[in-house]
One Martini backbone bead per residue (centre of mass of N, CA, C, O) as a GRO file, in nm:
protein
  154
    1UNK     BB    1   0.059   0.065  -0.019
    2UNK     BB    2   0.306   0.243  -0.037
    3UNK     BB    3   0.417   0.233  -0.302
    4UNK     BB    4   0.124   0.340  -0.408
    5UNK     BB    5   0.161   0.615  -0.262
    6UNK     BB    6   0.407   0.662  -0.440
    7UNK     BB    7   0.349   0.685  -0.697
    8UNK     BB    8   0.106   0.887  -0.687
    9UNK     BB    9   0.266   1.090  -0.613
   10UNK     BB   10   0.468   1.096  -0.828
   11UNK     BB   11   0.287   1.152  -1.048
   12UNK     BB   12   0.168   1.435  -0.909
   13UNK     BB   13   0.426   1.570  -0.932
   14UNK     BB   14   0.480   1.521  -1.208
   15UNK     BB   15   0.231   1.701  -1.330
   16UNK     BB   16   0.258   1.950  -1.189
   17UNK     BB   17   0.578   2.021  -1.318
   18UNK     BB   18   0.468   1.961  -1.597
   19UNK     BB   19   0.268   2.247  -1.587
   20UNK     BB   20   0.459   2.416  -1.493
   21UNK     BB   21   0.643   2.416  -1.733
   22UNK     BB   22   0.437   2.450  -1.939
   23UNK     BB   23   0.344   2.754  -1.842
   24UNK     BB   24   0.658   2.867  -1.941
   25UNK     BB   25   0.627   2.726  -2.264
   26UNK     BB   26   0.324   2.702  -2.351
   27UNK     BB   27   0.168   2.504  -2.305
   28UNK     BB   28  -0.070   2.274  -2.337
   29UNK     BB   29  -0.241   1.996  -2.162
   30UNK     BB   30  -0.213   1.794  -2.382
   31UNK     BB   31   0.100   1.815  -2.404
   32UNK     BB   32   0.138   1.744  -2.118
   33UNK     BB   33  -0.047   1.462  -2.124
   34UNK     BB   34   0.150   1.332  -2.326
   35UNK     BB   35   0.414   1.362  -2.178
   36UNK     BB   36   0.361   1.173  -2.007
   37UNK     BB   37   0.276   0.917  -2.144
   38UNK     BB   38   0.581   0.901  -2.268
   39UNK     BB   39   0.724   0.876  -2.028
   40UNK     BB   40   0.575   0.625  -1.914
   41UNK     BB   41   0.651   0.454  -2.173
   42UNK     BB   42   0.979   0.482  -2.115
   43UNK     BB   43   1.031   0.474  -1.832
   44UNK     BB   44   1.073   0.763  -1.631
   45UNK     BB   45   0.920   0.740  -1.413
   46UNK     BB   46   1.012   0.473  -1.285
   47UNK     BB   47   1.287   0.535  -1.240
   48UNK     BB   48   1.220   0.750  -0.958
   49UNK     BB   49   1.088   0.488  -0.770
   50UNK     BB   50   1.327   0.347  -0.708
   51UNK     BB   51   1.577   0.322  -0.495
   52UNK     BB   52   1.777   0.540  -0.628
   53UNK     BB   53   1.615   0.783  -0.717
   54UNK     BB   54   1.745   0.802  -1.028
   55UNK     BB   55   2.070   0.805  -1.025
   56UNK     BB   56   2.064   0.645  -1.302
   57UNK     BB   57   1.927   0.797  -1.493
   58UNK     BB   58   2.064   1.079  -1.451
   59UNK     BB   59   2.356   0.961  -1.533
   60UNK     BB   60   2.274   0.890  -1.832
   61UNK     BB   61   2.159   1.199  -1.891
   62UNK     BB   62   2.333   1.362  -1.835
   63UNK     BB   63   2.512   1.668  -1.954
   64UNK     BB   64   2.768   1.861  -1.963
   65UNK     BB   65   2.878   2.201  -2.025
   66UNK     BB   66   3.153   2.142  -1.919
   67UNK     BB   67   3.477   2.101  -1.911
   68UNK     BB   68   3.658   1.911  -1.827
   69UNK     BB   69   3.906   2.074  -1.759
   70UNK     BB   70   3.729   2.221  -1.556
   71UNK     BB   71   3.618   1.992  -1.366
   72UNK     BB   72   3.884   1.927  -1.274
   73UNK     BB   73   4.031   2.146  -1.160
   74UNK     BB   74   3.768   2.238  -0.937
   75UNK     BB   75   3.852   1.982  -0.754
   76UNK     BB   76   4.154   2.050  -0.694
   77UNK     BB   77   4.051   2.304  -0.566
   78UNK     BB   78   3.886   2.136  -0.339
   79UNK     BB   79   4.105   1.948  -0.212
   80UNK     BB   80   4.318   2.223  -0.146
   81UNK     BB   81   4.119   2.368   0.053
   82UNK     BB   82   3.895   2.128   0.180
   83UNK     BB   83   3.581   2.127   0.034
   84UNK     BB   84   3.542   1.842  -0.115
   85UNK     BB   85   3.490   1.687   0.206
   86UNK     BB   86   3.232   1.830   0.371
   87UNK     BB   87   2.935   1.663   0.263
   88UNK     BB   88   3.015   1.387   0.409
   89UNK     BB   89   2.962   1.391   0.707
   90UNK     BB   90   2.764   1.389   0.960
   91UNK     BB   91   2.623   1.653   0.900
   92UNK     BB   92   2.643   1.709   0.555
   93UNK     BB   93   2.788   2.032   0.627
   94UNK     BB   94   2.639   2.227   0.815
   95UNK     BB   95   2.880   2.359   0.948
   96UNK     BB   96   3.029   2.471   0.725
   97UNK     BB   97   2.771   2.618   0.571
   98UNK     BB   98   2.726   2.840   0.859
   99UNK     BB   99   3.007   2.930   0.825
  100UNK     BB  100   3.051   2.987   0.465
  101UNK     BB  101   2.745   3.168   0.460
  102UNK     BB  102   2.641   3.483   0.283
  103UNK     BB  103   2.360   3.675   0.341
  104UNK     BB  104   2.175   3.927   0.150
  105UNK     BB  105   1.928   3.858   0.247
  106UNK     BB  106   1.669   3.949   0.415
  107UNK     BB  107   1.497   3.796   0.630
  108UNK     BB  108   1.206   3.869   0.550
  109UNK     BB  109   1.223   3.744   0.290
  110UNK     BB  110   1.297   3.462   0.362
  111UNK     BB  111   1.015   3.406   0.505
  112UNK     BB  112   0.860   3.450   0.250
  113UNK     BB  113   0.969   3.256   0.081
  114UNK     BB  114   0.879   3.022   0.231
  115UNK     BB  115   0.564   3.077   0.283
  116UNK     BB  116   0.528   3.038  -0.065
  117UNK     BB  117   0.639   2.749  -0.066
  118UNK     BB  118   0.441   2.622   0.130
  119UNK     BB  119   0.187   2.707  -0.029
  120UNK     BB  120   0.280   2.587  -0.293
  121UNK     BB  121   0.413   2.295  -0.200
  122UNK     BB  122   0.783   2.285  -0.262
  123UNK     BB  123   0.865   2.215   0.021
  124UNK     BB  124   0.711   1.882  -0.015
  125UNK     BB  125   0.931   1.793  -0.237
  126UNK     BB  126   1.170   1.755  -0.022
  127UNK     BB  127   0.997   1.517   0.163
  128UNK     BB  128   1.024   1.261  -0.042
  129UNK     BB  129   1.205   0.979  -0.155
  130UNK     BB  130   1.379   1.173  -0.326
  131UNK     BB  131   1.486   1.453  -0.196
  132UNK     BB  132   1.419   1.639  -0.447
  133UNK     BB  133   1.535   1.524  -0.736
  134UNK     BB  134   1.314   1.590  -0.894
  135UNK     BB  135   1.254   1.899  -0.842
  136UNK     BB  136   1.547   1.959  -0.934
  137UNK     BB  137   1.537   1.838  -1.217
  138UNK     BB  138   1.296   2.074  -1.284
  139UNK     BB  139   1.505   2.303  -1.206
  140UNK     BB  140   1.684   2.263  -1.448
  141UNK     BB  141   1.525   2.247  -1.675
  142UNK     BB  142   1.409   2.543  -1.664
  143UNK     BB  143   1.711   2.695  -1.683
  144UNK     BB  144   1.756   2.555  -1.941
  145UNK     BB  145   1.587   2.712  -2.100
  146UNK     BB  146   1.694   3.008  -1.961
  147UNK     BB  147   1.995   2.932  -2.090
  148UNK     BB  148   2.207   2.945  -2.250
  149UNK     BB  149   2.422   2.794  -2.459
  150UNK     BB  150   2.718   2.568  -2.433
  151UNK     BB  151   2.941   2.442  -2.528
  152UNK     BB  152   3.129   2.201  -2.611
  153UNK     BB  153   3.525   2.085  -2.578
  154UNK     BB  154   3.598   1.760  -2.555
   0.00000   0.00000   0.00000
Protein backbone atom coordinates (compact mmCIF):
# COMPACT_ATOMS: atom_id res chain seq x y z
CA UNK A 1 0.00 0.00 0.00
CA UNK A 2 3.03 2.28 0.59
CA UNK A 3 4.54 2.01 -2.74
CA UNK A 4 0.86 2.29 -4.27
CA UNK A 5 1.08 5.76 -2.65
CA UNK A 6 4.40 6.82 -3.10
CA UNK A 7 4.05 6.18 -6.72
CA UNK A 8 0.37 7.96 -7.01
CA UNK A 9 2.56 10.91 -5.19
CA UNK A 10 5.30 10.85 -7.79
CA UNK A 11 3.36 10.29 -10.42
CA UNK A 12 1.28 13.43 -9.28
CA UNK A 13 4.22 15.63 -8.44
CA UNK A 14 5.38 14.64 -12.21
CA UNK A 15 2.31 16.07 -13.43
CA UNK A 16 2.20 19.34 -11.01
CA UNK A 17 5.65 19.96 -12.49
CA UNK A 18 5.36 19.38 -16.01
CA UNK A 19 2.20 21.94 -15.68
CA UNK A 20 4.63 24.01 -14.16
CA UNK A 21 7.13 23.93 -16.63
CA UNK A 22 4.44 23.52 -19.31
CA UNK A 23 2.72 26.64 -18.43
CA UNK A 24 6.51 28.86 -18.59
CA UNK A 25 6.85 27.49 -22.35
CA UNK A 26 3.59 27.71 -23.31
CA UNK A 27 2.36 24.53 -23.64
CA UNK A 28 -1.45 23.37 -23.33
CA UNK A 29 -2.76 21.28 -20.70
CA UNK A 30 -3.46 18.40 -23.98
CA UNK A 31 0.92 18.38 -24.88
CA UNK A 32 1.34 18.03 -21.03
CA UNK A 33 -0.94 15.10 -21.20
CA UNK A 34 0.65 13.97 -23.95
CA UNK A 35 4.50 14.41 -22.49
CA UNK A 36 3.35 12.32 -19.62
CA UNK A 37 2.21 9.40 -21.54
CA UNK A 38 5.62 9.25 -23.28
CA UNK A 39 7.44 9.42 -19.99
CA UNK A 40 5.14 6.45 -18.64
CA UNK A 41 5.72 4.17 -21.66
CA UNK A 42 9.13 5.08 -21.82
CA UNK A 43 9.87 4.25 -18.38
CA UNK A 44 11.52 7.64 -17.49
CA UNK A 45 8.82 8.00 -14.69
CA UNK A 46 9.57 4.57 -13.07
CA UNK A 47 12.82 5.53 -13.31
CA UNK A 48 12.86 7.58 -10.28
CA UNK A 49 10.57 5.46 -8.19
CA UNK A 50 13.15 2.63 -7.98
CA UNK A 51 15.74 1.81 -4.93
CA UNK A 52 18.09 4.54 -6.37
CA UNK A 53 15.56 7.19 -6.85
CA UNK A 54 16.50 7.93 -10.37
CA UNK A 55 20.04 8.51 -9.83
CA UNK A 56 21.17 5.58 -12.71
CA UNK A 57 18.51 7.52 -14.90
CA UNK A 58 19.79 11.10 -14.03
CA UNK A 59 23.85 9.60 -14.43
CA UNK A 60 22.70 8.44 -17.73
CA UNK A 61 20.90 10.89 -19.26
CA UNK A 62 22.82 14.62 -17.69
CA UNK A 63 25.34 16.08 -19.77
CA UNK A 64 27.55 18.56 -19.13
CA UNK A 65 27.67 21.46 -20.70
CA UNK A 66 31.31 22.54 -18.99
CA UNK A 67 34.65 21.17 -20.34
CA UNK A 68 36.17 18.29 -18.92
CA UNK A 69 39.39 20.26 -18.30
CA UNK A 70 37.33 22.87 -15.90
CA UNK A 71 35.44 20.10 -14.07
CA UNK A 72 39.05 18.80 -12.71
CA UNK A 73 40.72 22.19 -12.25
CA UNK A 74 37.32 22.92 -9.89
CA UNK A 75 37.99 19.27 -8.44
CA UNK A 76 41.42 19.72 -7.70
CA UNK A 77 41.00 23.12 -6.28
CA UNK A 78 38.20 21.68 -4.35
CA UNK A 79 40.51 18.97 -2.51
CA UNK A 80 43.73 21.32 -2.29
CA UNK A 81 41.35 23.81 -0.21
CA UNK A 82 39.81 21.28 1.67
CA UNK A 83 36.19 21.73 0.34
CA UNK A 84 35.53 18.72 -1.38
CA UNK A 85 34.51 16.40 1.18
CA UNK A 86 33.07 18.93 3.36
CA UNK A 87 29.61 17.57 2.28
CA UNK A 88 30.37 14.13 3.72
CA UNK A 89 30.47 14.60 7.81
CA UNK A 90 28.06 12.90 9.66
CA UNK A 91 26.60 16.04 9.72
CA UNK A 92 26.20 16.39 5.95
CA UNK A 93 28.22 19.78 5.73
CA UNK A 94 25.82 21.72 7.94
CA UNK A 95 28.68 22.79 10.07
CA UNK A 96 30.90 23.95 7.03
CA UNK A 97 27.80 25.60 5.76
CA UNK A 98 26.89 27.55 8.59
CA UNK A 99 30.54 28.47 8.42
CA UNK A 100 31.31 30.05 5.49
CA UNK A 101 27.36 30.73 4.01
CA UNK A 102 26.80 34.47 3.57
CA UNK A 103 23.33 35.95 3.11
CA UNK A 104 22.79 39.12 1.53
CA UNK A 105 19.12 38.82 1.30
CA UNK A 106 17.32 40.25 3.98
CA UNK A 107 15.68 38.11 6.99
CA UNK A 108 12.27 39.36 6.15
CA UNK A 109 12.72 38.41 2.62
CA UNK A 110 14.13 34.90 3.43
CA UNK A 111 10.88 34.36 5.80
CA UNK A 112 8.04 35.33 2.24
CA UNK A 113 10.24 33.03 0.62
CA UNK A 114 9.59 30.15 2.93
CA UNK A 115 5.91 31.46 3.42
CA UNK A 116 5.27 31.07 -0.26
CA UNK A 117 7.18 27.98 -1.21
CA UNK A 118 5.17 26.26 1.93
CA UNK A 119 1.48 27.85 0.30
CA UNK A 120 2.45 26.69 -3.26
CA UNK A 121 3.26 23.23 -1.82
CA UNK A 122 7.45 23.50 -3.37
CA UNK A 123 8.67 23.01 0.17
CA UNK A 124 7.34 19.27 0.38
CA UNK A 125 8.84 18.40 -2.73
CA UNK A 126 11.82 18.10 -0.63
CA UNK A 127 10.65 15.76 1.93
CA UNK A 128 9.39 12.67 -0.48
CA UNK A 129 11.29 9.29 -0.97
CA UNK A 130 13.75 11.11 -3.29
CA UNK A 131 14.46 13.46 -1.16
CA UNK A 132 14.11 16.18 -3.95
CA UNK A 133 15.81 14.47 -6.64
CA UNK A 134 12.89 15.24 -9.28
CA UNK A 135 11.68 18.60 -8.02
CA UNK A 136 15.61 19.86 -8.56
CA UNK A 137 15.81 17.76 -11.62
CA UNK A 138 12.70 20.13 -13.06
CA UNK A 139 14.10 23.27 -11.54
CA UNK A 140 17.24 22.25 -13.69
CA UNK A 141 15.33 21.89 -16.52
CA UNK A 142 14.07 24.62 -16.24
CA UNK A 143 17.08 27.32 -15.84
CA UNK A 144 18.47 25.33 -18.73
CA UNK A 145 15.78 26.37 -20.74
CA UNK A 146 16.30 29.97 -19.88
CA UNK A 147 20.07 29.94 -20.10
CA UNK A 148 22.00 30.36 -23.49
CA UNK A 149 23.61 26.99 -24.98
CA UNK A 150 27.23 26.49 -24.11
CA UNK A 151 28.94 24.48 -26.39
CA UNK A 152 30.99 21.92 -24.81
CA UNK A 153 35.05 21.42 -26.01
CA UNK A 154 35.37 17.84 -25.20
Amino acid sequence: MIKLNARMALVAASMVLAAGAASAQGMSRAEVKAQLKAAQASGQIAAFDGEDSGSAYLAAHFHSAEPRSEVKAQVAEARADGTLNVLDGTDSGSFYLSRHQSLTEPRSEVKAELAAAEKSGQLDAFYNEDSGSFELTAMRGQQRATRPAVASTR
